[in-house]
Short mmCIF file of C-alpha atoms in Angstrom, two decimals:
data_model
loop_
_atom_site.label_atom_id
_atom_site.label_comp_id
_atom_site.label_asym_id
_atom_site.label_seq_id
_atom_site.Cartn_x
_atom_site.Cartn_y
_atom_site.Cartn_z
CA UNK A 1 0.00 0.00 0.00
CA UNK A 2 0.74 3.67 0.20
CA UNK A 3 0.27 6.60 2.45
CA UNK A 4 -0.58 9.77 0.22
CA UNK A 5 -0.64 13.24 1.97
CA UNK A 6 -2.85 16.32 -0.05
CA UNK A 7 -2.06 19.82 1.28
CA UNK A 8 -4.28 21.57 1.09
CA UNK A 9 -7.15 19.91 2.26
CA UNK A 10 -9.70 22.66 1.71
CA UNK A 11 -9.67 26.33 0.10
CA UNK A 12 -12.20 28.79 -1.29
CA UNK A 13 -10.15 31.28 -3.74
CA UNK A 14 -11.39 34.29 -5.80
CA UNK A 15 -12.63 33.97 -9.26
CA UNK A 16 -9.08 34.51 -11.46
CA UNK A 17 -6.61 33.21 -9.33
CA UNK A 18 -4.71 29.85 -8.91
CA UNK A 19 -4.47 27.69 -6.72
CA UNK A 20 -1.17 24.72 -5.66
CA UNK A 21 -2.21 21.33 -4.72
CA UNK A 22 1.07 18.95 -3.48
CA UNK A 23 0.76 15.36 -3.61
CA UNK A 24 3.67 13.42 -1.39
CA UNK A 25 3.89 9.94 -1.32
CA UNK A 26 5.63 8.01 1.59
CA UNK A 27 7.23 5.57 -1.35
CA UNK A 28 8.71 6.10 -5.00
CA UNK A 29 5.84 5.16 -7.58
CA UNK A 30 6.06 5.59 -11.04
CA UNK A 31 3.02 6.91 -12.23
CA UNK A 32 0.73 9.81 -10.65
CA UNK A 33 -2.51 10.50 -11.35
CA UNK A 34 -5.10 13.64 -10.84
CA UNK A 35 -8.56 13.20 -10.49
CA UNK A 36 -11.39 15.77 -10.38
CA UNK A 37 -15.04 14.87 -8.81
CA UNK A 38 -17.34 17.24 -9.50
CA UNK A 39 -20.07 17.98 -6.91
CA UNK A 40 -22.37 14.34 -7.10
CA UNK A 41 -20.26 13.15 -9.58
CA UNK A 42 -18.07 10.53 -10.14
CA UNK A 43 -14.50 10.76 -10.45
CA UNK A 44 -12.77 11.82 -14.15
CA UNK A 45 -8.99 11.66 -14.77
CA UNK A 46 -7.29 14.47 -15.29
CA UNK A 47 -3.94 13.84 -16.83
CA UNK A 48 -0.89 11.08 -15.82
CA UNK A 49 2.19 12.28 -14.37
CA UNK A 50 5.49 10.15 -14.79
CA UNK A 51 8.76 11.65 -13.41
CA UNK A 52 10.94 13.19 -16.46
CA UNK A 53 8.78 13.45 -18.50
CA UNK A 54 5.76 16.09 -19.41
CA UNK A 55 2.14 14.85 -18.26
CA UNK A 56 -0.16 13.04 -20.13
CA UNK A 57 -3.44 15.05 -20.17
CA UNK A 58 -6.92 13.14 -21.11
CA UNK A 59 -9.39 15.09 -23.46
CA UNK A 60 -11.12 17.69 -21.69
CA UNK A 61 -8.30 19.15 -19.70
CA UNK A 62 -5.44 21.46 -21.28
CA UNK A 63 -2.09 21.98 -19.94
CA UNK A 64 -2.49 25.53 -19.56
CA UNK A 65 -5.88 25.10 -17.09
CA UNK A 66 -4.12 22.21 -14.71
CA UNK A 67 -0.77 22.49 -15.41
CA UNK A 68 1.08 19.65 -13.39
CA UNK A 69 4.96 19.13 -12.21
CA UNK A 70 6.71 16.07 -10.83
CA UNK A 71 10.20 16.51 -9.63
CA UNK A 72 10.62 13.30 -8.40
CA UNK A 73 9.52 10.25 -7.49
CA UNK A 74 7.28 10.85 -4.41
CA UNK A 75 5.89 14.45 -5.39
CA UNK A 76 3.78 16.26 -7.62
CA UNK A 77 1.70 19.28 -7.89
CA UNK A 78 -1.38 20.34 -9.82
CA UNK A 79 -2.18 23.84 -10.45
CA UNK A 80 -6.14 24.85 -11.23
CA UNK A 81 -4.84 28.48 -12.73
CA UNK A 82 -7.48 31.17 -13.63
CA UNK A 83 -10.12 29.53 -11.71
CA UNK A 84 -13.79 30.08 -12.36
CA UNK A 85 -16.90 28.46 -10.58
CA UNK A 86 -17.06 25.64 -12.51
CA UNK A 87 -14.02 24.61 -11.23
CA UNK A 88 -15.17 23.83 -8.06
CA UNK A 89 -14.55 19.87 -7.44
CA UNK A 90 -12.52 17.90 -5.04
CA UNK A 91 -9.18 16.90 -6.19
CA UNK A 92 -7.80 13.80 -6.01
CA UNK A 93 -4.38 12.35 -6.53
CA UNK A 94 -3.57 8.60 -6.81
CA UNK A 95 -1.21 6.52 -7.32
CA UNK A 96 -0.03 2.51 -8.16
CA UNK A 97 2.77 1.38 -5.93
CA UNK A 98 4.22 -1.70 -8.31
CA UNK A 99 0.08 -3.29 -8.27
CA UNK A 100 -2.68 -2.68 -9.87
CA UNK A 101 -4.26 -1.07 -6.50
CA UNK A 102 -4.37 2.62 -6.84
CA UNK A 103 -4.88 4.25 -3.38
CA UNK A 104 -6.01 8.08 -3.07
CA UNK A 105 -5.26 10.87 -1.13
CA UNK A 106 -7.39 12.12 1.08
CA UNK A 107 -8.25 15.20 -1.62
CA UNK A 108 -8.52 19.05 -1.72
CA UNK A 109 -11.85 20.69 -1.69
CA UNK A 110 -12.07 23.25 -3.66
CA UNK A 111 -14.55 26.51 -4.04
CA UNK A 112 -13.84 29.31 -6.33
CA UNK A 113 -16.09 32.18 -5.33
CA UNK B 1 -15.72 3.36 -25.36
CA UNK B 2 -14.74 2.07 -22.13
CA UNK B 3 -18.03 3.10 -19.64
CA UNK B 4 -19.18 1.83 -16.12
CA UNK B 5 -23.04 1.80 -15.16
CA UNK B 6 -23.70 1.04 -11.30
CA UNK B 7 -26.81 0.52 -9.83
CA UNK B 8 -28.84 1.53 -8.26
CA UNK B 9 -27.84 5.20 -7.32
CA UNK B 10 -28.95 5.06 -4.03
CA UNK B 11 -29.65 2.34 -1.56
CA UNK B 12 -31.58 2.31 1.72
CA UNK B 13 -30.78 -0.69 4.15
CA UNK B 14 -32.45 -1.75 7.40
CA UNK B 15 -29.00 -2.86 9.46
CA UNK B 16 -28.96 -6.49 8.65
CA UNK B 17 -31.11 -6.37 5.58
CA UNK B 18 -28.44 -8.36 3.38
CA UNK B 19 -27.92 -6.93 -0.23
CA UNK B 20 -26.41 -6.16 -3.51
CA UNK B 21 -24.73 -3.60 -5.49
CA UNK B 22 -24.38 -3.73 -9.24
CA UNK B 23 -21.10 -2.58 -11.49
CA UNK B 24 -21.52 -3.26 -15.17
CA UNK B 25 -18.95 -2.55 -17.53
CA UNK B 26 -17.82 -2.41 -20.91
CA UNK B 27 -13.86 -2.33 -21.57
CA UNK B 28 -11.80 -3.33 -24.45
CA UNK B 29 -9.45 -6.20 -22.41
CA UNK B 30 -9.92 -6.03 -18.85
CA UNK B 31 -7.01 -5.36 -16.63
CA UNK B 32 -8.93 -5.27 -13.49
CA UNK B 33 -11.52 -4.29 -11.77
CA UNK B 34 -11.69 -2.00 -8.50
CA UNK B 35 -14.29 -1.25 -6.02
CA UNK B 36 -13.89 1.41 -3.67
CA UNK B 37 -15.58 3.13 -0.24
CA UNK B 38 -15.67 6.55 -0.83
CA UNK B 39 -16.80 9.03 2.74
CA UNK B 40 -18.06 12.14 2.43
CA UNK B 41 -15.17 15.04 2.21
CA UNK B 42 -12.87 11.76 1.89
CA UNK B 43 -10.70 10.14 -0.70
CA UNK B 44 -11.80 6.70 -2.09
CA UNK B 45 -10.59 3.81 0.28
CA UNK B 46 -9.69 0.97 -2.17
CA UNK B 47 -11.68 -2.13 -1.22
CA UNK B 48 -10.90 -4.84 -3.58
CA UNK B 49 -9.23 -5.47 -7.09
CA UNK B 50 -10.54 -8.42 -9.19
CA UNK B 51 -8.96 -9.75 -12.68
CA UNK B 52 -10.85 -12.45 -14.01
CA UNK B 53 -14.57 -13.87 -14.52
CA UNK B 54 -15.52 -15.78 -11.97
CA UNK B 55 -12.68 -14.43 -8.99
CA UNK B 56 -14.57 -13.62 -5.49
CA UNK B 57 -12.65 -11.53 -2.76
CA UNK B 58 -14.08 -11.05 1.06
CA UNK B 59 -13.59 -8.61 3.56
CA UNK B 60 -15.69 -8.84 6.60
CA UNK B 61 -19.35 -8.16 5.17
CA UNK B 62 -18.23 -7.62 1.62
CA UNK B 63 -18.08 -9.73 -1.06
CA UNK B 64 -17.68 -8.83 -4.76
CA UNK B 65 -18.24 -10.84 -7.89
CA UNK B 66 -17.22 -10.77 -11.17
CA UNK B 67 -18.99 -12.05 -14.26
CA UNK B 68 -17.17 -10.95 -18.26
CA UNK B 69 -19.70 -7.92 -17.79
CA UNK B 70 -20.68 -7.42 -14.30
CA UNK B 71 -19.27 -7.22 -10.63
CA UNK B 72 -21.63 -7.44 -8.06
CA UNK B 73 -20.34 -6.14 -4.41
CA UNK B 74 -22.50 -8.12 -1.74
CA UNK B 75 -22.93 -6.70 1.84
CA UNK B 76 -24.19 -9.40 4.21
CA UNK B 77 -25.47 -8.17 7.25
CA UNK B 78 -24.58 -4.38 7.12
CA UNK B 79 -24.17 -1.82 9.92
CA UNK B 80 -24.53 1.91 10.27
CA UNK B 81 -20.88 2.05 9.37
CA UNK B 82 -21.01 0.83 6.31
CA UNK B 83 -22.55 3.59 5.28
CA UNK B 84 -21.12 5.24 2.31
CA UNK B 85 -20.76 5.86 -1.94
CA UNK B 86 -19.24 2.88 -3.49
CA UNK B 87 -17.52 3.18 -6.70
CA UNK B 88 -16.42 1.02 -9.19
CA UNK B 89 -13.78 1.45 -11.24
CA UNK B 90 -12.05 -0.54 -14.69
CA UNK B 91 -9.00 -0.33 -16.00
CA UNK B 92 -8.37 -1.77 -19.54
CA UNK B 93 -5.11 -3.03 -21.10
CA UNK B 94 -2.97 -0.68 -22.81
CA UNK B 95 -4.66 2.45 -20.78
CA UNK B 96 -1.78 3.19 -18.97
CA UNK B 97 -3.28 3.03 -15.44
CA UNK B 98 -6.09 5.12 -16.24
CA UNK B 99 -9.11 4.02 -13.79
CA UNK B 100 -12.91 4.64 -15.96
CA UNK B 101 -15.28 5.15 -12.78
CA UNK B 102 -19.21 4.64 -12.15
CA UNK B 103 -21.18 7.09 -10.61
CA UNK B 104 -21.44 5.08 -7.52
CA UNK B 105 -24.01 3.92 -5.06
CA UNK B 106 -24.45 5.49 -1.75
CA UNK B 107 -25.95 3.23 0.36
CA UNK B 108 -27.37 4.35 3.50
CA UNK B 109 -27.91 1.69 6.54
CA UNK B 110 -30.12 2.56 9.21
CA UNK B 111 -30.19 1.53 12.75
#
């Protein structure tokens, strides 16, 4: 298994701005993943971070919008950048330690106001 | 396209009123399916990872099934505290570890 930490858990930001979230990881894993749930909805990938290389975005979400790093194995960050109300989900990151199990942080709530 | 239905949406229990939740999918070479426990302002708590038709896992009052287009997760005797959305999730071969979710069922267990 693996032990995922999301700061921040909760924030309401202003229409325009961005907002950080950091995903650590208490083990080196491959592949990272964000999700977005969307109030009563399910949840829908966002894009695939592997280390050294640029993310892998699924169709829907641009670079630009959610804009992701991953300096190493354990970390990552997703940025929600010129936020609008719509944008107001819970954020999840996940990842596979060596299995097919992917375990979740614990997510960042976000409301853009 | 790769999709996952569950059913229903929303499921009231009398504690120990035994039932079923239903996953169907549709995936183009199944690498496994997940079920999850998701609580509110909580991530999903992974539950159980099956691979094949016909593989069964258990944990305490769980049980899920799967069939080449369903997965069924059983709850035997349930409590108050099981209580919660369950999701299921595929992931297909070649998807790169991309999970395709349900909407979930939140089943509610009363006292």
């Amino acid at each position: 298994s693996a032990v995922i930490s999301q700061k921040p858990s909760r924030d309401i930001c202003q229409r325009g701005t961005s907002l950080t979230i950091q995903c650590q990881v208490d083990s080196q894993v491959t592949m990272m993943f964000w999700y977005r749930q969307q109030p009563g909805q399910s949840l829908t990938l966002i894009a695939t971070a592997n280390q050294g290389s640029e993310a892998t975005y699924e169709s829907g979400f641009v670079i630009d919008k959610f804009p992701i790093s991953r300096p190493n194995l354990t970390f990552s960050t997703l940025t929600v950048s010129n936020m609008s109300p719509e944008d107001s989900s819970i954020y999840l990151c996940s990842v596979e330690p060596g299995s097919t199990e992917a375990f979740f942080g614990q997510g960042t709530r976000l409301t853009v106001v | 396209e790769d999709q996952v239905t569950q059913s229903p949406e929303a499921l009231r229990l009398q504690e120990g009123e035994s039932s079923s939740l239903n996953c169907s999918y549709t995936v183009s070479g199944l690498r496994g399916l997940f079920w999850y426990r998701q609580d509110p302002g909580k991530g999903p708590e992974f539950l159980f990872t099956l691979y094949s038709a016909g593989e069964e896992k258990e944990k305490e009052r769980l049980k899920a099934t799967l069939t080449k287009k369903e997965s069924f997760l059983h709850i035997t005797a349930p409590k108050p505290e099981d209580s919660a959305t369950y999701l299921c999730a595929v992931q297909g071969n070649n998807q790169g570890g991309k999970l395709i979710f349900g909407q979930g069922t939140e089943l509610s267990v009363k006292p």
